[in-house]
Amino acid sequence: MAVVEITSLSHPGVEVFATLTEAQLRNRLDPAKGIFIAESPKVIGVALDAGYEPVSLLCERRHIEGDAAAIISRCGDIPVYTGPRELLASLTGYTLTRGVLCAFRRPQLPSVEEVCRKARRVVVIHGVVDTTNIGAIFRSAAALGIDGVLLTRDSCDPLNRRAVRVSMGSVFLVPWTWIDNPQPLLNNLGFKTAAMALTDDSVPLDHPQLLAEERLAVIMGTEGDGLPHHAIDGADYVVRIPMGHGVDSLNVAAAAAVAFWQLRVPDYLSREL
């Protein structure tokens, strides 16, 4: 452990926590050098358990031998930047959760085929841009039997700092990658697609034929407008969640949790991918 006392934003190495934007952290020109930030000992621990490579830590001085001690001991010989609570809050713009942030190397993402190879239930996140919703969808996916997550490129990055925090580290537990033109590719991989949308010919979520599908991809749309017409028209099923009191829709994260539970494979708790 190399503890480094910092006093300002100009200290080399601190920029990943304080001044770089999410786009700069992703480093799209050279993804192999991309970074993402995980926050709190619990979430950092999930990332370490999943094999992610830590680069550096930012930690309140009082937590180095406190809440963050176990995490620091697992991270090997990487820099641990530290300072008083007020300084670190001014660097990051908010008080640190449990006093610690960790910068991780971005992984090389699998192909769509790799994510789907052994999967029976996947979700396609189509154009969802709210980081809180992305994190919540991943958390439900991990808990409720979804084997893989596929995101269209107009969706929010799952390794956005807030998405990681809201997911409580579930983004590290479910395989995911980006996808273009989802329906034809998923059909070629043996999946039926179920677009969650309100149309005149939609079927209820508990339709027996849906539950009987061996491989199913659930397609979730944007927070405001839902799925685009081409995504609905190209789906094998259009599916609605029956609701009362005149309510016609749920927040996308809530709808995802309901759909995942209803469409789960019965033995999902015991399956290994």
PDB file of C-alpha atoms in Angstrom:
ATOM      1  CA  MET A   1       0.000   0.000   0.000  1.00  0.00           C
ATOM      2  CA  ALA A   2       1.380   3.393  -1.046  1.00  0.00           C
ATOM      3  CA  VAL A   3      -0.466   6.137   0.887  1.00  0.00           C
ATOM      4  CA  VAL A   4      -0.227   9.508  -0.881  1.00  0.00           C
ATOM      5  CA  GLU A   5      -1.319  12.688   0.922  1.00  0.00           C
ATOM      6  CA  ILE A   6      -2.989  15.153  -1.440  1.00  0.00           C
ATOM      7  CA  THR A   7      -3.699  18.836  -1.017  1.00  0.00           C
ATOM      8  CA  SER A   8      -5.152  19.922  -4.377  1.00  0.00           C
ATOM      9  CA  LEU A   9      -6.700  18.862  -7.675  1.00  0.00           C
ATOM     10  CA  SER A  10      -3.373  19.256  -9.403  1.00  0.00           C
ATOM     11  CA  HIS A  11      -1.829  16.214  -7.742  1.00  0.00           C
ATOM     12  CA  PRO A  12      -0.946  13.654 -10.461  1.00  0.00           C
ATOM     13  CA  GLY A  13      -3.292  10.660 -10.422  1.00  0.00           C
ATOM     14  CA  VAL A  14      -6.204  12.365  -8.672  1.00  0.00           C
ATOM     15  CA  GLU A  15      -7.769  13.585 -11.913  1.00  0.00           C
ATOM     16  CA  VAL A  16      -9.598  10.265 -12.460  1.00  0.00           C
ATOM     17  CA  PHE A  17     -11.620  10.966  -9.320  1.00  0.00           C
ATOM     18  CA  ALA A  18     -12.033  14.704  -9.596  1.00  0.00           C
ATOM     19  CA  THR A  19     -11.808  16.324 -13.020  1.00  0.00           C
ATOM     20  CA  LEU A  20     -12.281  13.755 -15.800  1.00  0.00           C
ATOM     21  CA  THR A  21     -15.771  13.448 -17.280  1.00  0.00           C
ATOM     22  CA  GLU A  22     -17.463  10.080 -17.707  1.00  0.00           C
ATOM     23  CA  ALA A  23     -16.674  10.256 -21.435  1.00  0.00           C
ATOM     24  CA  GLN A  24     -12.997  10.896 -20.693  1.00  0.00           C
ATOM     25  CA  LEU A  25     -12.943   8.018 -18.216  1.00  0.00           C
ATOM     26  CA  ARG A  26     -14.338   5.705 -20.893  1.00  0.00           C
ATOM     27  CA  ASN A  27     -11.559   6.869 -23.230  1.00  0.00           C
ATOM     28  CA  ARG A  28     -13.395   5.789 -26.355  1.00  0.00           C
ATOM     29  CA  LEU A  29     -10.338   6.398 -28.557  1.00  0.00           C
ATOM     30  CA  ASP A  30      -8.472   3.688 -26.672  1.00  0.00           C
ATOM     31  CA  PRO A  31     -10.925   1.551 -24.649  1.00  0.00           C
ATOM     32  CA  ALA A  32      -8.063  -0.609 -23.349  1.00  0.00           C
ATOM     33  CA  LYS A  33      -7.026   2.367 -21.213  1.00  0.00           C
ATOM     34  CA  GLY A  34     -10.528   3.192 -19.981  1.00  0.00           C
ATOM     35  CA  ILE A  35     -11.332   3.653 -16.303  1.00  0.00           C
ATOM     36  CA  PHE A  36     -14.496   3.501 -14.224  1.00  0.00           C
ATOM     37  CA  ILE A  37     -15.136   4.473 -10.617  1.00  0.00           C
ATOM     38  CA  ALA A  38     -16.734   2.295  -7.923  1.00  0.00           C
ATOM     39  CA  GLU A  39     -17.857   3.737  -4.610  1.00  0.00           C
ATOM     40  CA  SER A  40     -18.136   2.232  -1.084  1.00  0.00           C
ATOM     41  CA  PRO A  41     -16.362  -0.828   0.340  1.00  0.00           C
ATOM     42  CA  LYS A  42     -19.269  -3.143  -0.490  1.00  0.00           C
ATOM     43  CA  VAL A  43     -19.460  -2.228  -4.170  1.00  0.00           C
ATOM     44  CA  ILE A  44     -15.678  -2.203  -4.541  1.00  0.00           C
ATOM     45  CA  GLY A  45     -15.576  -5.645  -2.952  1.00  0.00           C
ATOM     46  CA  VAL A  46     -18.089  -6.990  -5.478  1.00  0.00           C
ATOM     47  CA  ALA A  47     -15.918  -5.656  -8.323  1.00  0.00           C
ATOM     48  CA  LEU A  48     -12.806  -7.270  -6.850  1.00  0.00           C
ATOM     49  CA  ASP A  49     -14.640 -10.575  -6.389  1.00  0.00           C
ATOM     50  CA  ALA A  50     -15.642 -10.424 -10.065  1.00  0.00           C
ATOM     51  CA  GLY A  51     -12.000 -10.032 -11.119  1.00  0.00           C
ATOM     52  CA  TYR A  52     -11.895  -6.348 -12.019  1.00  0.00           C
ATOM     53  CA  GLU A  53      -8.442  -4.741 -11.867  1.00  0.00           C
ATOM     54  CA  PRO A  54      -8.048  -1.826  -9.409  1.00  0.00           C
ATOM     55  CA  VAL A  55      -5.843   1.108 -10.427  1.00  0.00           C
ATOM     56  CA  SER A  56      -5.973   3.507  -7.468  1.00  0.00           C
ATOM     57  CA  LEU A  57      -8.028   4.415  -4.402  1.00  0.00           C
ATOM     58  CA  LEU A  58      -9.250   7.697  -2.961  1.00  0.00           C
ATOM     59  CA  CYS A  59      -9.938   7.351   0.739  1.00  0.00           C
ATOM     60  CA  GLU A  60     -10.566   9.498   3.758  1.00  0.00           C
ATOM     61  CA  ARG A  61      -7.586   9.244   6.082  1.00  0.00           C
ATOM     62  CA  ARG A  62      -9.686   7.929   8.976  1.00  0.00           C
ATOM     63  CA  HIS A  63     -10.981   5.027   6.863  1.00  0.00           C
ATOM     64  CA  ILE A  64      -7.578   3.686   5.813  1.00  0.00           C
ATOM     65  CA  GLU A  65      -7.458   1.616   8.976  1.00  0.00           C
ATOM     66  CA  GLY A  66     -11.245   1.600   9.366  1.00  0.00           C
ATOM     67  CA  ASP A  67     -14.034   0.795   6.895  1.00  0.00           C
ATOM     68  CA  ALA A  68     -11.677   0.634   3.907  1.00  0.00           C
ATOM     69  CA  ALA A  69      -8.929  -1.457   5.503  1.00  0.00           C
ATOM     70  CA  ALA A  70     -10.070  -4.810   4.107  1.00  0.00           C
ATOM     71  CA  ILE A  71     -10.521  -3.347   0.611  1.00  0.00           C
ATOM     72  CA  ILE A  72      -7.096  -1.705   0.668  1.00  0.00           C
ATOM     73  CA  SER A  73      -5.451  -4.964   1.710  1.00  0.00           C
ATOM     74  CA  ARG A  74      -7.027  -6.720  -1.297  1.00  0.00           C
ATOM     75  CA  CYS A  75      -5.894  -4.115  -3.837  1.00  0.00           C
ATOM     76  CA  GLY A  76      -2.159  -4.774  -3.644  1.00  0.00           C
ATOM     77  CA  ASP A  77       0.460  -2.123  -4.265  1.00  0.00           C
ATOM     78  CA  ILE A  78      -1.637   0.636  -5.839  1.00  0.00           C
ATOM     79  CA  PRO A  79      -1.738   4.312  -4.794  1.00  0.00           C
ATOM     80  CA  VAL A  80      -4.125   5.224  -1.976  1.00  0.00           C
ATOM     81  CA  TYR A  81      -4.739   8.978  -2.238  1.00  0.00           C
ATOM     82  CA  THR A  82      -5.933  10.456   1.021  1.00  0.00           C
ATOM     83  CA  GLY A  83      -6.761  13.668   2.817  1.00  0.00           C
ATOM     84  CA  PRO A  84      -9.331  15.112   5.212  1.00  0.00           C
ATOM     85  CA  ARG A  85     -13.045  14.597   4.557  1.00  0.00           C
ATOM     86  CA  GLU A  86     -13.672  18.216   3.538  1.00  0.00           C
ATOM     87  CA  LEU A  87     -10.914  18.193   0.933  1.00  0.00           C
ATOM     88  CA  LEU A  88     -12.039  14.943  -0.678  1.00  0.00           C
ATOM     89  CA  ALA A  89     -15.642  16.161  -0.793  1.00  0.00           C
ATOM     90  CA  SER A  90     -14.455  19.314  -2.581  1.00  0.00           C
ATOM     91  CA  LEU A  91     -12.473  17.214  -5.066  1.00  0.00           C
ATOM     92  CA  THR A  92     -15.346  14.941  -6.013  1.00  0.00           C
ATOM     93  CA  GLY A  93     -18.266  17.291  -5.486  1.00  0.00           C
ATOM     94  CA  TYR A  94     -19.942  15.168  -2.818  1.00  0.00           C
ATOM     95  CA  THR A  95     -19.169  13.409   0.436  1.00  0.00           C
ATOM     96  CA  LEU A  96     -17.756   9.959  -0.210  1.00  0.00           C
ATOM     97  CA  THR A  97     -19.952   6.962   0.587  1.00  0.00           C
ATOM     98  CA  ARG A  98     -18.231   5.141   3.442  1.00  0.00           C
ATOM     99  CA  GLY A  99     -15.166   7.254   2.663  1.00  0.00           C
ATOM    100  CA  VAL A 100     -13.648   5.436  -0.332  1.00  0.00           C
ATOM    101  CA  LEU A 101     -13.620   5.396  -4.142  1.00  0.00           C
ATOM    102  CA  CYS A 102     -11.733   2.962  -6.354  1.00  0.00           C
ATOM    103  CA  ALA A 103     -10.667   3.480  -9.972  1.00  0.00           C
ATOM    104  CA  PHE A 104     -10.802   0.247 -11.957  1.00  0.00           C
ATOM    105  CA  ARG A 105      -9.549  -0.711 -15.391  1.00  0.00           C
ATOM    106  CA  ARG A 106     -12.420  -1.158 -17.827  1.00  0.00           C
ATOM    107  CA  PRO A 107     -12.766  -4.767 -18.967  1.00  0.00           C
ATOM    108  CA  GLN A 108     -12.853  -5.960 -22.545  1.00  0.00           C
ATOM    109  CA  LEU A 109     -16.526  -6.640 -23.229  1.00  0.00           C
ATOM    110  CA  PRO A 110     -17.717 -10.016 -24.515  1.00  0.00           C
ATOM    111  CA  SER A 111     -19.496 -10.398 -27.839  1.00  0.00           C
ATOM    112  CA  VAL A 112     -23.275 -10.719 -28.030  1.00  0.00           C
ATOM    113  CA  GLU A 113     -22.781 -14.367 -28.924  1.00  0.00           C
ATOM    114  CA  GLU A 114     -20.704 -14.944 -25.777  1.00  0.00           C
ATOM    115  CA  VAL A 115     -23.279 -13.278 -23.531  1.00  0.00           C
ATOM    116  CA  CYS A 116     -26.066 -15.361 -25.063  1.00  0.00           C
ATOM    117  CA  ARG A 117     -24.299 -18.707 -25.470  1.00  0.00           C
ATOM    118  CA  LYS A 118     -25.794 -20.429 -22.402  1.00  0.00           C
ATOM    119  CA  ALA A 119     -28.470 -17.871 -21.595  1.00  0.00           C
ATOM    120  CA  ARG A 120     -32.186 -18.578 -21.492  1.00  0.00           C
ATOM    121  CA  ARG A 121     -33.338 -15.132 -20.405  1.00  0.00           C
ATOM    122  CA  VAL A 122     -31.722 -11.862 -21.470  1.00  0.00           C
ATOM    123  CA  VAL A 123     -32.841  -8.253 -21.393  1.00  0.00           C
ATOM    124  CA  VAL A 124     -32.303  -5.697 -24.133  1.00  0.00           C
ATOM    125  CA  ILE A 125     -32.085  -2.156 -22.730  1.00  0.00           C
ATOM    126  CA  HIS A 126     -33.176  -0.023 -25.664  1.00  0.00           C
ATOM    127  CA  GLY A 127     -32.335   3.675 -25.425  1.00  0.00           C
ATOM    128  CA  VAL A 128     -32.544   4.003 -21.630  1.00  0.00           C
ATOM    129  CA  VAL A 129     -30.405   6.985 -20.628  1.00  0.00           C
ATOM    130  CA  ASP A 130     -31.144   7.543 -16.935  1.00  0.00           C
ATOM    131  CA  THR A 131     -28.270   6.235 -14.805  1.00  0.00           C
ATOM    132  CA  THR A 132     -30.532   5.402 -11.870  1.00  0.00           C
ATOM    133  CA  ASN A 133     -32.773   3.263 -14.080  1.00  0.00           C
ATOM    134  CA  ILE A 134     -29.780   1.479 -15.600  1.00  0.00           C
ATOM    135  CA  GLY A 135     -28.437   0.612 -12.162  1.00  0.00           C
ATOM    136  CA  ALA A 136     -31.842  -0.536 -10.916  1.00  0.00           C
ATOM    137  CA  ILE A 137     -32.419  -2.729 -13.994  1.00  0.00           C
ATOM    138  CA  PHE A 138     -29.056  -4.418 -13.486  1.00  0.00           C
ATOM    139  CA  ARG A 139     -29.840  -5.052  -9.827  1.00  0.00           C
ATOM    140  CA  SER A 140     -33.158  -6.687 -10.722  1.00  0.00           C
ATOM    141  CA  ALA A 141     -31.528  -8.632 -13.552  1.00  0.00           C
ATOM    142  CA  ALA A 142     -28.954 -10.131 -11.195  1.00  0.00           C
ATOM    143  CA  ALA A 143     -31.555 -10.988  -8.569  1.00  0.00           C
ATOM    144  CA  LEU A 144     -34.391 -12.250 -10.752  1.00  0.00           C
ATOM    145  CA  GLY A 145     -32.955 -14.722 -13.240  1.00  0.00           C
ATOM    146  CA  ILE A 146     -31.679 -12.662 -16.176  1.00  0.00           C
ATOM    147  CA  ASP A 147     -28.580 -14.316 -17.653  1.00  0.00           C
ATOM    148  CA  GLY A 148     -27.281 -11.398 -19.708  1.00  0.00           C
ATOM    149  CA  VAL A 149     -27.864  -7.722 -20.464  1.00  0.00           C
ATOM    150  CA  LEU A 150     -27.603  -6.224 -23.951  1.00  0.00           C
ATOM    151  CA  LEU A 151     -27.733  -2.456 -24.463  1.00  0.00           C
ATOM    152  CA  THR A 152     -28.314  -0.465 -27.610  1.00  0.00           C
ATOM    153  CA  ARG A 153     -25.617   2.160 -28.090  1.00  0.00           C
ATOM    154  CA  ASP A 154     -27.957   5.039 -27.315  1.00  0.00           C
ATOM    155  CA  SER A 155     -28.334   3.726 -23.754  1.00  0.00           C
ATOM    156  CA  CYS A 156     -26.399   4.894 -20.707  1.00  0.00           C
ATOM    157  CA  ASP A 157     -23.071   3.276 -19.877  1.00  0.00           C
ATOM    158  CA  PRO A 158     -23.574   0.662 -17.105  1.00  0.00           C
ATOM    159  CA  LEU A 159     -20.167   1.590 -15.663  1.00  0.00           C
ATOM    160  CA  ASN A 160     -21.213   5.185 -15.104  1.00  0.00           C
ATOM    161  CA  ARG A 161     -20.410   5.995 -11.466  1.00  0.00           C
ATOM    162  CA  ARG A 162     -24.038   6.512 -10.430  1.00  0.00           C
ATOM    163  CA  ALA A 163     -25.279   3.436 -12.309  1.00  0.00           C
ATOM    164  CA  VAL A 164     -22.670   1.320 -10.522  1.00  0.00           C
ATOM    165  CA  ARG A 165     -23.669   2.776  -7.150  1.00  0.00           C
ATOM    166  CA  VAL A 166     -27.421   2.289  -7.672  1.00  0.00           C
ATOM    167  CA  SER A 167     -26.873  -1.287  -8.833  1.00  0.00           C
ATOM    168  CA  MET A 168     -24.936  -2.032  -5.622  1.00  0.00           C
ATOM    169  CA  GLY A 169     -22.321  -3.712  -7.795  1.00  0.00           C
ATOM    170  CA  SER A 170     -24.771  -5.877  -9.750  1.00  0.00           C
ATOM    171  CA  VAL A 171     -23.273  -4.524 -12.985  1.00  0.00           C
ATOM    172  CA  PHE A 172     -20.299  -6.753 -12.139  1.00  0.00           C
ATOM    173  CA  LEU A 173     -22.426  -9.873 -11.679  1.00  0.00           C
ATOM    174  CA  VAL A 174     -24.342 -10.151 -14.971  1.00  0.00           C
ATOM    175  CA  PRO A 175     -22.557 -10.429 -18.345  1.00  0.00           C
ATOM    176  CA  TRP A 176     -23.328  -7.463 -20.591  1.00  0.00           C
ATOM    177  CA  THR A 177     -22.346  -5.842 -23.846  1.00  0.00           C
ATOM    178  CA  TRP A 178     -23.550  -3.454 -26.540  1.00  0.00           C
ATOM    179  CA  ILE A 179     -25.794  -4.641 -29.365  1.00  0.00           C
ATOM    180  CA  ASP A 180     -26.791  -3.296 -32.773  1.00  0.00           C
ATOM    181  CA  ASN A 181     -30.028  -4.305 -34.536  1.00  0.00           C
ATOM    182  CA  PRO A 182     -31.120  -6.589 -31.683  1.00  0.00           C
ATOM    183  CA  GLN A 183     -34.098  -8.539 -33.032  1.00  0.00           C
ATOM    184  CA  PRO A 184     -32.566 -10.228 -36.104  1.00  0.00           C
ATOM    185  CA  LEU A 185     -29.383 -11.102 -34.223  1.00  0.00           C
ATOM    186  CA  LEU A 186     -31.265 -12.543 -31.244  1.00  0.00           C
ATOM    187  CA  ASN A 187     -33.581 -14.523 -33.524  1.00  0.00           C
ATOM    188  CA  ASN A 188     -30.508 -15.987 -35.239  1.00  0.00           C
ATOM    189  CA  LEU A 189     -29.207 -17.004 -31.811  1.00  0.00           C
ATOM    190  CA  GLY A 190     -32.409 -18.895 -31.048  1.00  0.00           C
ATOM    191  CA  PHE A 191     -34.259 -16.293 -28.960  1.00  0.00           C
ATOM    192  CA  LYS A 192     -37.807 -15.079 -29.242  1.00  0.00           C
ATOM    193  CA  THR A 193     -38.104 -11.358 -28.514  1.00  0.00           C
ATOM    194  CA  ALA A 194     -40.720  -9.792 -26.252  1.00  0.00           C
ATOM    195  CA  ALA A 195     -41.129  -6.020 -26.568  1.00  0.00           C
ATOM    196  CA  MET A 196     -42.669  -4.408 -23.484  1.00  0.00           C
ATOM    197  CA  ALA A 197     -45.195  -1.955 -24.925  1.00  0.00           C
ATOM    198  CA  LEU A 198     -48.877  -1.009 -24.997  1.00  0.00           C
ATOM    199  CA  THR A 199     -50.456  -1.889 -28.336  1.00  0.00           C
ATOM    200  CA  ASP A 200     -53.850  -3.187 -29.462  1.00  0.00           C
ATOM    201  CA  ASP A 201     -52.427  -6.664 -30.045  1.00  0.00           C
ATOM    202  CA  SER A 202     -50.198  -6.956 -26.960  1.00  0.00           C
ATOM    203  CA  VAL A 203     -50.454 -10.051 -24.786  1.00  0.00           C
ATOM    204  CA  PRO A 204     -50.455 -10.012 -20.970  1.00  0.00           C
ATOM    205  CA  LEU A 205     -47.217 -10.736 -19.154  1.00  0.00           C
ATOM    206  CA  ASP A 206     -48.574 -14.005 -17.763  1.00  0.00           C
ATOM    207  CA  HIS A 207     -49.516 -15.400 -21.188  1.00  0.00           C
ATOM    208  CA  PRO A 208     -48.763 -19.184 -21.144  1.00  0.00           C
ATOM    209  CA  GLN A 209     -46.934 -19.094 -24.478  1.00  0.00           C
ATOM    210  CA  LEU A 210     -44.471 -16.526 -23.142  1.00  0.00           C
ATOM    211  CA  LEU A 211     -43.726 -18.612 -20.074  1.00  0.00           C
ATOM    212  CA  ALA A 212     -43.139 -21.673 -22.245  1.00  0.00           C
ATOM    213  CA  GLU A 213     -40.440 -20.083 -24.419  1.00  0.00           C
ATOM    214  CA  GLU A 214     -37.091 -21.811 -23.960  1.00  0.00           C
ATOM    215  CA  ARG A 215     -35.052 -18.688 -24.803  1.00  0.00           C
ATOM    216  CA  LEU A 216     -36.550 -15.243 -24.427  1.00  0.00           C
ATOM    217  CA  ALA A 217     -35.186 -11.699 -24.789  1.00  0.00           C
ATOM    218  CA  VAL A 218     -37.183  -9.009 -22.961  1.00  0.00           C
ATOM    219  CA  ILE A 219     -36.867  -5.597 -24.639  1.00  0.00           C
ATOM    220  CA  MET A 220     -37.289  -2.544 -22.382  1.00  0.00           C
ATOM    221  CA  GLY A 221     -37.701   0.952 -23.815  1.00  0.00           C
ATOM    222  CA  THR A 222     -36.890   4.526 -22.895  1.00  0.00           C
ATOM    223  CA  GLU A 223     -38.197   6.371 -19.876  1.00  0.00           C
ATOM    224  CA  GLY A 224     -40.372   8.802 -21.839  1.00  0.00           C
ATOM    225  CA  ASP A 225     -41.490   7.456 -25.205  1.00  0.00           C
ATOM    226  CA  GLY A 226     -41.015   3.727 -24.690  1.00  0.00           C
ATOM    227  CA  LEU A 227     -39.801   1.548 -27.528  1.00  0.00           C
ATOM    228  CA  PRO A 228     -39.542   2.907 -31.093  1.00  0.00           C
ATOM    229  CA  HIS A 229     -41.991   1.514 -33.630  1.00  0.00           C
ATOM    230  CA  HIS A 230     -39.384  -0.552 -35.438  1.00  0.00           C
ATOM    231  CA  ALA A 231     -38.482  -2.370 -32.213  1.00  0.00           C
ATOM    232  CA  ILE A 232     -42.131  -3.154 -31.539  1.00  0.00           C
ATOM    233  CA  ASP A 233     -42.878  -4.187 -35.129  1.00  0.00           C
ATOM    234  CA  GLY A 234     -39.848  -6.494 -35.252  1.00  0.00           C
ATOM    235  CA  ALA A 235     -40.601  -8.347 -32.014  1.00  0.00           C
ATOM    236  CA  ASP A 236     -42.058 -11.835 -31.814  1.00  0.00           C
ATOM    237  CA  TYR A 237     -44.326 -10.727 -28.963  1.00  0.00           C
ATOM    238  CA  VAL A 238     -45.593  -7.374 -27.751  1.00  0.00           C
ATOM    239  CA  VAL A 239     -46.215  -7.641 -24.020  1.00  0.00           C
ATOM    240  CA  ARG A 240     -48.085  -5.526 -21.488  1.00  0.00           C
ATOM    241  CA  ILE A 241     -48.231  -5.629 -17.706  1.00  0.00           C
ATOM    242  CA  PRO A 242     -51.902  -5.702 -16.655  1.00  0.00           C
ATOM    243  CA  MET A 243     -52.566  -2.789 -14.289  1.00  0.00           C
ATOM    244  CA  GLY A 244     -55.473  -1.294 -12.400  1.00  0.00           C
ATOM    245  CA  HIS A 245     -56.869   2.142 -11.480  1.00  0.00           C
ATOM    246  CA  GLY A 246     -56.331   3.444 -15.009  1.00  0.00           C
ATOM    247  CA  VAL A 247     -52.545   3.334 -14.725  1.00  0.00           C
ATOM    248  CA  ASP A 248     -51.079   2.538 -18.139  1.00  0.00           C
ATOM    249  CA  SER A 249     -47.340   2.265 -17.433  1.00  0.00           C
ATOM    250  CA  LEU A 250     -44.615   1.878 -14.851  1.00  0.00           C
ATOM    251  CA  ASN A 251     -41.159   3.368 -14.562  1.00  0.00           C
ATOM    252  CA  VAL A 252     -38.868   1.272 -16.778  1.00  0.00           C
ATOM    253  CA  ALA A 253     -36.901  -0.075 -13.815  1.00  0.00           C
ATOM    254  CA  ALA A 254     -40.072  -1.133 -11.983  1.00  0.00           C
ATOM    255  CA  ALA A 255     -41.505  -2.681 -15.144  1.00  0.00           C
ATOM    256  CA  ALA A 256     -38.270  -4.590 -15.698  1.00  0.00           C
ATOM    257  CA  ALA A 257     -38.385  -6.104 -12.209  1.00  0.00           C
ATOM    258  CA  VAL A 258     -41.994  -7.241 -12.697  1.00  0.00           C
ATOM    259  CA  ALA A 259     -41.200  -8.747 -16.104  1.00  0.00           C
ATOM    260  CA  PHE A 260     -38.044 -10.509 -14.925  1.00  0.00           C
ATOM    261  CA  TRP A 261     -39.863 -12.168 -12.048  1.00  0.00           C
ATOM    262  CA  GLN A 262     -42.848 -13.263 -14.123  1.00  0.00           C
ATOM    263  CA  LEU A 263     -40.774 -14.602 -17.037  1.00  0.00           C
ATOM    264  CA  ARG A 264     -38.005 -16.230 -15.004  1.00  0.00           C
ATOM    265  CA  VAL A 265     -36.912 -19.795 -15.652  1.00  0.00           C
ATOM    266  CA  PRO A 266     -38.118 -21.862 -12.658  1.00  0.00           C
ATOM    267  CA  ASP A 267     -34.678 -23.194 -11.733  1.00  0.00           C
ATOM    268  CA  TYR A 268     -32.850 -19.855 -12.118  1.00  0.00           C
ATOM    269  CA  LEU A 269     -31.487 -19.879  -8.563  1.00  0.00           C
ATOM    270  CA  SER A 270     -29.568 -23.105  -9.133  1.00  0.00           C
ATOM    271  CA  ARG A 271     -28.326 -22.509 -12.679  1.00  0.00           C
ATOM    272  CA  GLU A 272     -24.694 -21.740 -13.501  1.00  0.00           C
ATOM    273  CA  LEU A 273     -23.605 -20.004 -16.705  1.00  0.00           C
TER     274      LEU A 273
END
